[in-house]
């Protein structure tokens, strides 16, 4: 009987020790080569496929999948094929749940945050805690960038301070003597991140400014535009989607704002804004672009990309492919190059080491088309690219124009 | 003063679209006693059809105004024949649930079919805005504002005249007054209900064409329009076509004035506040059609 109780005590102790070890090790102690087999590497991505930010997540999924297909057609990465699992996530709660599912249930090797700032901010703590190799390809929010995490890399969308400075530069290039600037920002994550970065820059520049906000998906900007008209602003910086920016600019003259320079951020730099504005109302509209070509341009690389896109997805709906298609595609090639450089022994440590030393990475290094700016990383700088093209609407389409 | 006038014109433009949507809703309700919660979905289909005609097919804009009412009218009639006719003897609650989910089905089908945030449709009338001097200030009126205000209101008034004076309108009014009496006078319930849904659908389609350039085409259009159309209809008196026009304009003005002089966050609150005030003060609406009789 005593032996029985001793056996029970030993088993209980063993279980307790195992539980303590498991808990203290935490999720970061999970196999860092999860999702990697001899023949396959599973990557997970999350983003909104419906809702107000579906213009980010849907193209993100399609851009990543297109690159995955092409990389696999070319033989894969060191003999392994890529497999994408994409989870829909619109709200912050959905983003955290999707990240957990992908990492803990689907056991993906790399997590791509293709959700914009809202999802990136929501998943930030989780990816830091787990240590999963993470690629934030769209989120401008500082929450995913600070504090620095060695497992989190960022693609072609730079931090808000970089894009905000670019927008201010555009405004003053068009109106060098402007004394009053309007700032129109959505109340959701990425416009707020940009707004917070913009205000100190405007203060530093010594200009007066008026800040107005709007809810996500707004179509009526009466109060905000009247506020700008009363303040007699000369330029307005808009942080929001193409539809929000488009309707705001369109309603400007109706509220007395004529001759104003409008500068829109990367999300609004989309050809679908042109029919909202009317091609004749686009000469005072400026922006920046996170890629060297717009989908509407006819340069050889973007033409080749559109041909591939159409072959896979059929006739493109209005506004597609967009920036997020391009960055999704280009970023997947960057990730693939990092995985290739990590060698056959692929795990989080080897990948992060290879990724951190990646220089001038671009799709053509693995046979893709050159539609994104090259990305470089270091151990202390995980922002792949901060390059921004100057964007204007010419001939009814957005174009990257010489600076 | 110039600013105030520009705000008023902006409110009238939005109100005219609300009015047009509300009239379609009332035509169907008046003739068939069905509250059509799928009406927003029909407006969204009208806007989507405008996108197809103007942007995808690049046909002249006027064709959208001619073809879409017919097309959406036929769609509405088919919905009546295939879904609502079998439910005609069902409990009112079942009919309401059916139209609610019909509206959701229309919106979600669009969402699944169009993998994009919003489809943009250009304005029907282009050109620089008109500037009128008012003392030292300028009143700026865009051509689109004039077109939408006048166009939508003209269509609304035509709808009202059809309902009041045309033979088809007479049959719908007869059905609205007394179904059994109308049948005894030789009117076919099936035919009149189909006509009512066709007219209501046509008006919804036209509201979609007018709304598309200023709202874009997205599933959210269905919700925003149906909400506003209901509020406008209740303000006007749910069975009054003239009331729907005035209710729509009042709602548009109230929303825009509150956004301009209180805050944009108050816009929706003001419309519902207006609704509650009308319901508490005059539950029959501001312009009830049915008159009490002294016996």
Short mmCIF file of N, CA, C and O in Angstrom, two decimals, chain A residues 37-145:
data_model
loop_
_atom_site.label_atom_id
_atom_site.label_comp_id
_atom_site.label_asym_id
_atom_site.label_seq_id
_atom_site.Cartn_x
_atom_site.Cartn_y
_atom_site.Cartn_z
N UNK A 37 8.46 21.27 -42.58
CA UNK A 37 8.71 19.84 -42.78
C UNK A 37 9.78 19.70 -43.86
O UNK A 37 10.29 20.70 -44.37
N UNK A 38 10.07 18.50 -44.21
CA UNK A 38 11.09 18.29 -45.26
C UNK A 38 10.63 18.84 -46.60
O UNK A 38 11.45 19.16 -47.47
N UNK A 39 9.30 18.91 -46.76
CA UNK A 39 8.80 19.29 -48.08
C UNK A 39 8.02 20.61 -48.09
O UNK A 39 7.69 21.12 -49.17
N UNK A 40 7.74 21.14 -46.91
CA UNK A 40 6.80 22.27 -46.90
C UNK A 40 7.13 23.26 -45.78
O UNK A 40 7.61 22.87 -44.71
N UNK A 41 6.86 24.53 -46.05
CA UNK A 41 6.94 25.57 -45.01
C UNK A 41 5.56 26.25 -44.96
O UNK A 41 5.09 26.77 -45.99
N UNK A 42 4.93 26.20 -43.80
CA UNK A 42 3.60 26.81 -43.68
C UNK A 42 3.74 28.22 -43.15
O UNK A 42 4.33 28.44 -42.08
N UNK A 43 3.20 29.17 -43.89
CA UNK A 43 3.18 30.55 -43.38
C UNK A 43 1.73 30.95 -43.15
O UNK A 43 0.83 30.55 -43.90
N UNK A 44 1.51 31.73 -42.12
CA UNK A 44 0.16 32.18 -41.80
C UNK A 44 0.07 33.68 -41.99
O UNK A 44 1.05 34.40 -41.82
N UNK A 45 -1.11 34.13 -42.35
CA UNK A 45 -1.32 35.58 -42.50
C UNK A 45 -2.71 35.91 -42.02
O UNK A 45 -3.62 35.09 -42.09
N UNK A 46 -2.87 37.13 -41.51
CA UNK A 46 -4.20 37.56 -41.08
C UNK A 46 -4.47 38.97 -41.61
O UNK A 46 -3.55 39.77 -41.80
N UNK A 47 -5.75 39.21 -41.86
CA UNK A 47 -6.18 40.52 -42.36
C UNK A 47 -7.67 40.49 -42.62
O UNK A 47 -8.28 39.42 -42.62
N UNK A 48 -8.24 41.65 -42.84
CA UNK A 48 -9.70 41.74 -43.03
C UNK A 48 -10.06 41.43 -44.48
O UNK A 48 -9.52 42.02 -45.41
N UNK A 49 -10.99 40.47 -44.63
CA UNK A 49 -11.50 40.16 -45.98
C UNK A 49 -12.85 40.82 -46.21
O UNK A 49 -13.32 40.91 -47.34
N UNK A 50 -13.51 41.23 -45.13
CA UNK A 50 -14.75 42.00 -45.25
C UNK A 50 -14.64 43.17 -44.28
O UNK A 50 -13.78 43.19 -43.41
N UNK A 51 -15.53 44.14 -44.45
CA UNK A 51 -15.50 45.31 -43.57
C UNK A 51 -14.68 46.44 -44.17
O UNK A 51 -14.17 46.34 -45.29
N UNK A 52 -14.56 47.49 -43.37
CA UNK A 52 -14.00 48.74 -43.90
C UNK A 52 -12.54 48.63 -44.32
O UNK A 52 -12.07 49.41 -45.14
N UNK A 53 -11.78 47.67 -43.75
CA UNK A 53 -10.37 47.55 -44.16
C UNK A 53 -10.13 46.34 -45.05
O UNK A 53 -9.01 45.87 -45.18
N UNK A 54 -11.21 45.87 -45.70
CA UNK A 54 -11.05 44.75 -46.64
C UNK A 54 -10.18 45.16 -47.83
O UNK A 54 -9.63 44.31 -48.51
N UNK A 55 -10.05 46.47 -48.05
CA UNK A 55 -9.21 46.92 -49.16
C UNK A 55 -7.73 46.70 -48.85
O UNK A 55 -6.88 46.83 -49.72
N UNK A 56 -7.43 46.34 -47.59
CA UNK A 56 -6.05 46.00 -47.22
C UNK A 56 -5.88 44.47 -47.19
O UNK A 56 -4.99 43.93 -47.84
N UNK A 57 -6.76 43.82 -46.42
CA UNK A 57 -6.59 42.38 -46.19
C UNK A 57 -6.80 41.53 -47.44
O UNK A 57 -6.03 40.60 -47.69
N UNK A 58 -7.84 41.84 -48.22
CA UNK A 58 -8.12 41.06 -49.43
C UNK A 58 -6.95 41.11 -50.41
O UNK A 58 -6.42 40.06 -50.82
N UNK A 59 -6.49 42.31 -50.77
CA UNK A 59 -5.31 42.38 -51.64
C UNK A 59 -4.07 41.77 -51.01
O UNK A 59 -3.25 41.18 -51.70
N UNK A 60 -3.95 41.89 -49.68
CA UNK A 60 -2.81 41.27 -49.01
C UNK A 60 -2.79 39.78 -49.25
O UNK A 60 -1.78 39.21 -49.65
N UNK A 61 -3.95 39.15 -49.00
CA UNK A 61 -4.05 37.70 -49.23
C UNK A 61 -3.69 37.35 -50.68
O UNK A 61 -2.90 36.44 -50.94
N UNK A 62 -4.26 38.11 -51.62
CA UNK A 62 -4.05 37.78 -53.03
C UNK A 62 -2.60 38.01 -53.45
O UNK A 62 -2.03 37.24 -54.24
N UNK A 63 -2.01 39.10 -52.95
CA UNK A 63 -0.61 39.39 -53.29
C UNK A 63 0.32 38.33 -52.75
O UNK A 63 1.22 37.85 -53.46
N UNK A 64 0.10 37.92 -51.50
CA UNK A 64 0.96 36.88 -50.90
C UNK A 64 0.79 35.56 -51.65
O UNK A 64 1.76 34.89 -52.01
N UNK A 65 -0.48 35.20 -51.92
CA UNK A 65 -0.74 33.91 -52.58
C UNK A 65 -0.12 33.87 -53.98
O UNK A 65 0.42 32.84 -54.40
N UNK A 66 -0.18 35.01 -54.68
CA UNK A 66 0.40 35.06 -56.03
C UNK A 66 1.91 34.79 -55.95
O UNK A 66 2.45 34.00 -56.74
N UNK A 67 2.56 35.43 -54.98
CA UNK A 67 4.01 35.22 -54.83
C UNK A 67 4.30 33.78 -54.42
O UNK A 67 5.23 33.15 -54.94
N UNK A 68 3.50 33.24 -53.49
CA UNK A 68 3.69 31.85 -53.05
C UNK A 68 3.60 30.90 -54.25
O UNK A 68 4.45 30.02 -54.44
N UNK A 69 2.60 31.11 -55.08
CA UNK A 69 2.42 30.24 -56.26
C UNK A 69 3.64 30.31 -57.18
O UNK A 69 4.13 29.30 -57.67
N UNK A 70 4.11 31.55 -57.41
CA UNK A 70 5.22 31.72 -58.35
C UNK A 70 6.52 31.14 -57.77
O UNK A 70 7.32 30.55 -58.50
N UNK A 71 6.72 31.33 -56.46
CA UNK A 71 7.92 30.78 -55.82
C UNK A 71 7.88 29.25 -55.89
O UNK A 71 8.89 28.60 -56.19
N UNK A 72 6.70 28.68 -55.63
CA UNK A 72 6.57 27.21 -55.71
C UNK A 72 6.79 26.70 -57.13
O UNK A 72 7.43 25.66 -57.35
N UNK A 73 6.26 27.45 -58.10
CA UNK A 73 6.46 27.05 -59.51
C UNK A 73 7.95 27.02 -59.86
O UNK A 73 8.40 26.22 -60.67
N UNK A 74 8.69 27.93 -59.22
CA UNK A 74 10.14 28.01 -59.50
C UNK A 74 10.95 27.03 -58.66
O UNK A 74 12.18 27.09 -58.65
N UNK A 75 10.28 26.17 -57.91
CA UNK A 75 11.00 25.13 -57.17
C UNK A 75 10.94 25.27 -55.66
O UNK A 75 11.46 24.43 -54.93
N UNK A 76 10.37 26.37 -55.17
CA UNK A 76 10.24 26.54 -53.72
C UNK A 76 11.51 27.08 -53.07
O UNK A 76 12.37 27.65 -53.74
N UNK A 77 11.62 26.87 -51.75
CA UNK A 77 12.75 27.39 -50.98
C UNK A 77 13.59 26.22 -50.48
O UNK A 77 13.13 25.44 -49.64
N UNK A 78 14.77 26.12 -51.01
CA UNK A 78 15.68 25.01 -50.62
C UNK A 78 14.96 23.66 -50.65
O UNK A 78 15.07 22.85 -49.72
N UNK A 79 14.18 23.46 -51.68
CA UNK A 79 13.48 22.18 -51.86
C UNK A 79 12.15 22.07 -51.16
O UNK A 79 11.47 21.06 -51.26
N UNK A 80 11.75 23.11 -50.40
CA UNK A 80 10.46 23.07 -49.71
C UNK A 80 9.47 24.00 -50.39
O UNK A 80 9.83 25.11 -50.79
N UNK A 81 8.23 23.55 -50.48
CA UNK A 81 7.18 24.39 -51.06
C UNK A 81 6.56 25.25 -49.95
O UNK A 81 6.53 24.85 -48.79
N UNK A 82 6.06 26.40 -50.34
CA UNK A 82 5.39 27.28 -49.38
C UNK A 82 3.90 26.98 -49.37
O UNK A 82 3.31 26.68 -50.41
N UNK A 83 3.32 27.09 -48.19
CA UNK A 83 1.86 26.93 -48.06
C UNK A 83 1.33 28.09 -47.23
O UNK A 83 1.89 28.40 -46.17
N UNK A 84 0.30 28.75 -47.74
CA UNK A 84 -0.27 29.91 -47.03
C UNK A 84 -1.59 29.54 -46.37
O UNK A 84 -2.47 28.95 -46.99
N UNK A 85 -1.72 29.89 -45.09
CA UNK A 85 -3.03 29.82 -44.41
C UNK A 85 -3.41 31.25 -44.07
O UNK A 85 -2.66 31.94 -43.36
N UNK A 86 -4.53 31.71 -44.57
CA UNK A 86 -4.94 33.10 -44.33
C UNK A 86 -6.19 33.11 -43.45
O UNK A 86 -7.16 32.40 -43.72
N UNK A 87 -6.16 33.92 -42.41
CA UNK A 87 -7.30 34.03 -41.50
C UNK A 87 -7.91 35.43 -41.60
O UNK A 87 -7.18 36.42 -41.51
N UNK A 88 -9.23 35.47 -41.74
CA UNK A 88 -9.91 36.79 -41.73
C UNK A 88 -9.87 37.37 -40.32
O UNK A 88 -10.15 36.67 -39.34
N UNK A 89 -9.53 38.63 -40.20
CA UNK A 89 -9.55 39.31 -38.90
C UNK A 89 -9.76 40.80 -39.15
O UNK A 89 -8.94 41.43 -39.82
N UNK A 90 -10.84 41.33 -38.64
CA UNK A 90 -11.15 42.76 -38.85
C UNK A 90 -10.93 43.55 -37.57
O UNK A 90 -10.21 44.54 -37.54
N UNK A 91 -11.53 43.09 -36.46
CA UNK A 91 -11.44 43.83 -35.21
C UNK A 91 -10.16 43.44 -34.47
O UNK A 91 -9.55 42.41 -34.78
N UNK A 92 -9.77 44.24 -33.47
CA UNK A 92 -8.58 43.86 -32.68
C UNK A 92 -8.73 42.47 -32.06
O UNK A 92 -7.79 41.67 -32.08
N UNK A 93 -9.92 42.17 -31.51
CA UNK A 93 -10.12 40.86 -30.88
C UNK A 93 -9.96 39.74 -31.90
O UNK A 93 -9.33 38.70 -31.62
N UNK A 94 -10.52 39.94 -33.07
CA UNK A 94 -10.39 38.92 -34.13
C UNK A 94 -8.92 38.75 -34.53
O UNK A 94 -8.48 37.65 -34.85
N UNK A 95 -8.18 39.85 -34.52
CA UNK A 95 -6.77 39.78 -34.92
C UNK A 95 -5.97 38.95 -33.93
O UNK A 95 -5.13 38.13 -34.33
N UNK A 96 -6.20 39.17 -32.64
CA UNK A 96 -5.48 38.38 -31.62
C UNK A 96 -5.87 36.90 -31.74
O UNK A 96 -5.01 36.01 -31.73
N UNK A 97 -7.18 36.66 -31.89
CA UNK A 97 -7.65 35.27 -32.01
C UNK A 97 -7.05 34.60 -33.24
O UNK A 97 -6.63 33.43 -33.19
N UNK A 98 -7.00 35.34 -34.35
CA UNK A 98 -6.45 34.77 -35.59
C UNK A 98 -4.97 34.48 -35.43
O UNK A 98 -4.49 33.42 -35.86
N UNK A 99 -4.24 35.39 -34.78
CA UNK A 99 -2.80 35.17 -34.58
C UNK A 99 -2.58 33.92 -33.72
O UNK A 99 -1.73 33.07 -34.03
N UNK A 100 -3.38 33.79 -32.64
CA UNK A 100 -3.24 32.61 -31.76
C UNK A 100 -3.54 31.33 -32.51
O UNK A 100 -2.84 30.33 -32.37
N UNK A 101 -4.61 31.37 -33.30
CA UNK A 101 -4.99 30.15 -34.04
C UNK A 101 -3.86 29.75 -35.00
O UNK A 101 -3.48 28.59 -35.07
N UNK A 102 -3.35 30.74 -35.73
CA UNK A 102 -2.33 30.43 -36.72
C UNK A 102 -1.07 29.87 -36.06
O UNK A 102 -0.48 28.91 -36.53
N UNK A 103 -0.67 30.49 -34.95
CA UNK A 103 0.59 30.07 -34.31
C UNK A 103 0.40 28.79 -33.50
O UNK A 103 1.22 27.87 -33.59
N UNK A 104 -0.69 28.70 -32.74
CA UNK A 104 -0.83 27.60 -31.80
C UNK A 104 -1.55 26.38 -32.39
O UNK A 104 -1.23 25.25 -32.04
N UNK A 105 -2.54 26.61 -33.26
CA UNK A 105 -3.26 25.46 -33.84
C UNK A 105 -2.70 25.06 -35.20
O UNK A 105 -2.41 23.89 -35.44
N UNK A 106 -2.55 26.05 -36.06
CA UNK A 106 -2.06 25.74 -37.40
C UNK A 106 -0.54 25.55 -37.43
O UNK A 106 0.00 25.06 -38.41
N UNK A 107 0.12 26.00 -36.35
CA UNK A 107 1.58 25.83 -36.21
C UNK A 107 2.32 26.43 -37.40
O UNK A 107 3.19 25.77 -38.01
N UNK A 108 2.00 27.65 -37.75
CA UNK A 108 2.68 28.28 -38.88
C UNK A 108 4.10 28.65 -38.46
O UNK A 108 4.37 28.91 -37.29
N UNK A 109 4.98 28.68 -39.43
CA UNK A 109 6.39 29.00 -39.15
C UNK A 109 6.57 30.52 -39.05
O UNK A 109 7.30 31.01 -38.19
N UNK A 110 5.93 31.24 -39.94
CA UNK A 110 6.03 32.70 -39.94
C UNK A 110 4.62 33.27 -39.93
O UNK A 110 3.73 32.75 -40.60
N UNK A 111 4.45 34.35 -39.18
CA UNK A 111 3.14 35.02 -39.15
C UNK A 111 3.26 36.35 -39.89
O UNK A 111 4.12 37.18 -39.55
N UNK A 112 2.41 36.52 -40.90
CA UNK A 112 2.40 37.79 -41.63
C UNK A 112 1.19 38.59 -41.17
O UNK A 112 0.06 38.12 -41.23
N UNK A 113 1.43 39.80 -40.69
CA UNK A 113 0.33 40.68 -40.29
C UNK A 113 -0.03 41.52 -41.52
O UNK A 113 0.67 42.46 -41.87
N UNK A 114 -1.11 41.11 -42.19
CA UNK A 114 -1.53 41.79 -43.42
C UNK A 114 -2.82 42.57 -43.16
O UNK A 114 -3.72 42.61 -43.98
N UNK A 115 -2.88 43.19 -42.00
CA UNK A 115 -4.14 43.74 -41.54
C UNK A 115 -4.15 45.25 -41.38
O UNK A 115 -5.15 45.80 -40.96
N UNK A 116 -3.05 45.92 -41.66
CA UNK A 116 -3.02 47.34 -41.35
C UNK A 116 -2.73 47.54 -39.88
O UNK A 116 -2.44 46.58 -39.14
N UNK A 117 -2.84 48.79 -39.46
CA UNK A 117 -2.40 49.12 -38.09
C UNK A 117 -3.27 48.50 -37.00
O UNK A 117 -2.76 48.14 -35.94
N UNK A 118 -4.58 48.40 -37.26
CA UNK A 118 -5.47 47.90 -36.21
C UNK A 118 -5.07 46.49 -35.78
O UNK A 118 -4.88 46.23 -34.59
N UNK A 119 -4.94 45.61 -36.74
CA UNK A 119 -4.58 44.22 -36.42
C UNK A 119 -3.16 44.11 -35.91
O UNK A 119 -2.88 43.32 -35.01
N UNK A 120 -2.25 44.91 -36.49
CA UNK A 120 -0.85 44.85 -36.07
C UNK A 120 -0.71 45.28 -34.61
O UNK A 120 0.02 44.67 -33.84
N UNK A 121 -1.42 46.34 -34.25
CA UNK A 121 -1.36 46.83 -32.87
C UNK A 121 -1.94 45.79 -31.92
O UNK A 121 -1.39 45.54 -30.84
N UNK A 122 -3.04 45.17 -32.33
CA UNK A 122 -3.70 44.19 -31.46
C UNK A 122 -2.82 42.96 -31.23
O UNK A 122 -2.77 42.42 -30.12
N UNK A 123 -2.12 42.54 -32.28
CA UNK A 123 -1.33 41.30 -32.17
C UNK A 123 0.08 41.55 -31.64
O UNK A 123 0.83 40.59 -31.42
N UNK A 124 0.45 42.82 -31.43
CA UNK A 124 1.84 43.17 -31.09
C UNK A 124 2.34 42.42 -29.86
O UNK A 124 3.40 41.78 -29.89
N UNK A 125 1.59 42.49 -28.76
CA UNK A 125 2.06 41.84 -27.53
C UNK A 125 2.19 40.34 -27.72
O UNK A 125 3.14 39.72 -27.25
N UNK A 126 1.21 39.75 -28.41
CA UNK A 126 1.21 38.30 -28.57
C UNK A 126 2.46 37.84 -29.35
O UNK A 126 3.12 36.88 -28.95
N UNK A 127 2.77 38.51 -30.44
CA UNK A 127 3.92 38.05 -31.24
C UNK A 127 5.23 38.28 -30.49
O UNK A 127 6.18 37.50 -30.63
N UNK A 128 5.27 39.33 -29.67
CA UNK A 128 6.48 39.55 -28.86
C UNK A 128 6.65 38.44 -27.83
O UNK A 128 7.74 37.92 -27.63
N UNK A 129 5.52 38.07 -27.19
CA UNK A 129 5.58 37.03 -26.15
C UNK A 129 5.96 35.68 -26.72
O UNK A 129 6.74 34.94 -26.14
N UNK A 130 5.39 35.33 -27.87
CA UNK A 130 5.63 33.99 -28.42
C UNK A 130 6.98 33.90 -29.12
O UNK A 130 7.54 32.81 -29.24
N UNK A 131 7.47 35.02 -29.62
CA UNK A 131 8.74 35.00 -30.35
C UNK A 131 8.61 34.49 -31.77
O UNK A 131 9.61 34.24 -32.45
N UNK A 132 7.37 34.29 -32.23
CA UNK A 132 7.17 33.81 -33.60
C UNK A 132 7.72 34.83 -34.59
O UNK A 132 7.58 36.04 -34.41
N UNK A 133 8.40 34.32 -35.62
CA UNK A 133 8.92 35.22 -36.65
C UNK A 133 7.73 35.92 -37.32
O UNK A 133 6.83 35.25 -37.83
N UNK A 134 7.73 37.23 -37.27
CA UNK A 134 6.55 38.00 -37.70
C UNK A 134 6.94 39.04 -38.72
O UNK A 134 7.97 39.71 -38.58
N UNK A 135 6.10 39.17 -39.73
CA UNK A 135 6.35 40.17 -40.78
C UNK A 135 5.14 41.10 -40.82
O UNK A 135 4.05 40.70 -41.24
N UNK A 136 5.33 42.31 -40.33
CA UNK A 136 4.27 43.31 -40.36
C UNK A 136 4.39 44.05 -41.69
O UNK A 136 5.28 44.87 -41.88
N UNK A 137 3.50 43.72 -42.62
CA UNK A 137 3.73 44.26 -43.97
C UNK A 137 2.94 45.54 -44.24
O UNK A 137 3.23 46.24 -45.20
N UNK A 138 1.94 45.88 -43.40
CA UNK A 138 1.14 47.08 -43.67
C UNK A 138 1.02 48.05 -42.50
O UNK A 138 0.67 49.21 -42.70
N UNK A 139 1.23 47.58 -41.29
CA UNK A 139 0.90 48.42 -40.14
C UNK A 139 1.92 49.54 -39.91
O UNK A 139 3.11 49.28 -39.75
N UNK A 140 1.43 50.77 -39.89
CA UNK A 140 2.30 51.92 -39.63
C UNK A 140 2.38 52.23 -38.14
O UNK A 140 3.20 53.02 -37.70
N UNK A 141 1.53 51.60 -37.36
CA UNK A 141 1.40 51.95 -35.94
C UNK A 141 2.71 51.75 -35.17
O UNK A 141 3.40 50.75 -35.37
N UNK A 142 3.04 52.68 -34.28
CA UNK A 142 4.25 52.49 -33.46
C UNK A 142 4.13 51.35 -32.47
O UNK A 142 5.14 50.85 -31.98
N UNK A 143 2.89 50.91 -32.20
CA UNK A 143 2.71 49.86 -31.18
C UNK A 143 3.40 48.56 -31.59
O UNK A 143 3.93 47.84 -30.75
N UNK A 144 3.44 48.28 -32.88
CA UNK A 144 4.10 47.06 -33.35
C UNK A 144 5.62 47.28 -33.50
O UNK A 144 6.39 46.33 -33.63
N UNK A 145 6.04 48.54 -33.49
CA UNK A 145 7.46 48.85 -33.74
C UNK A 145 8.25 49.12 -32.46
O UNK A 145 9.46 48.92 -32.43
#
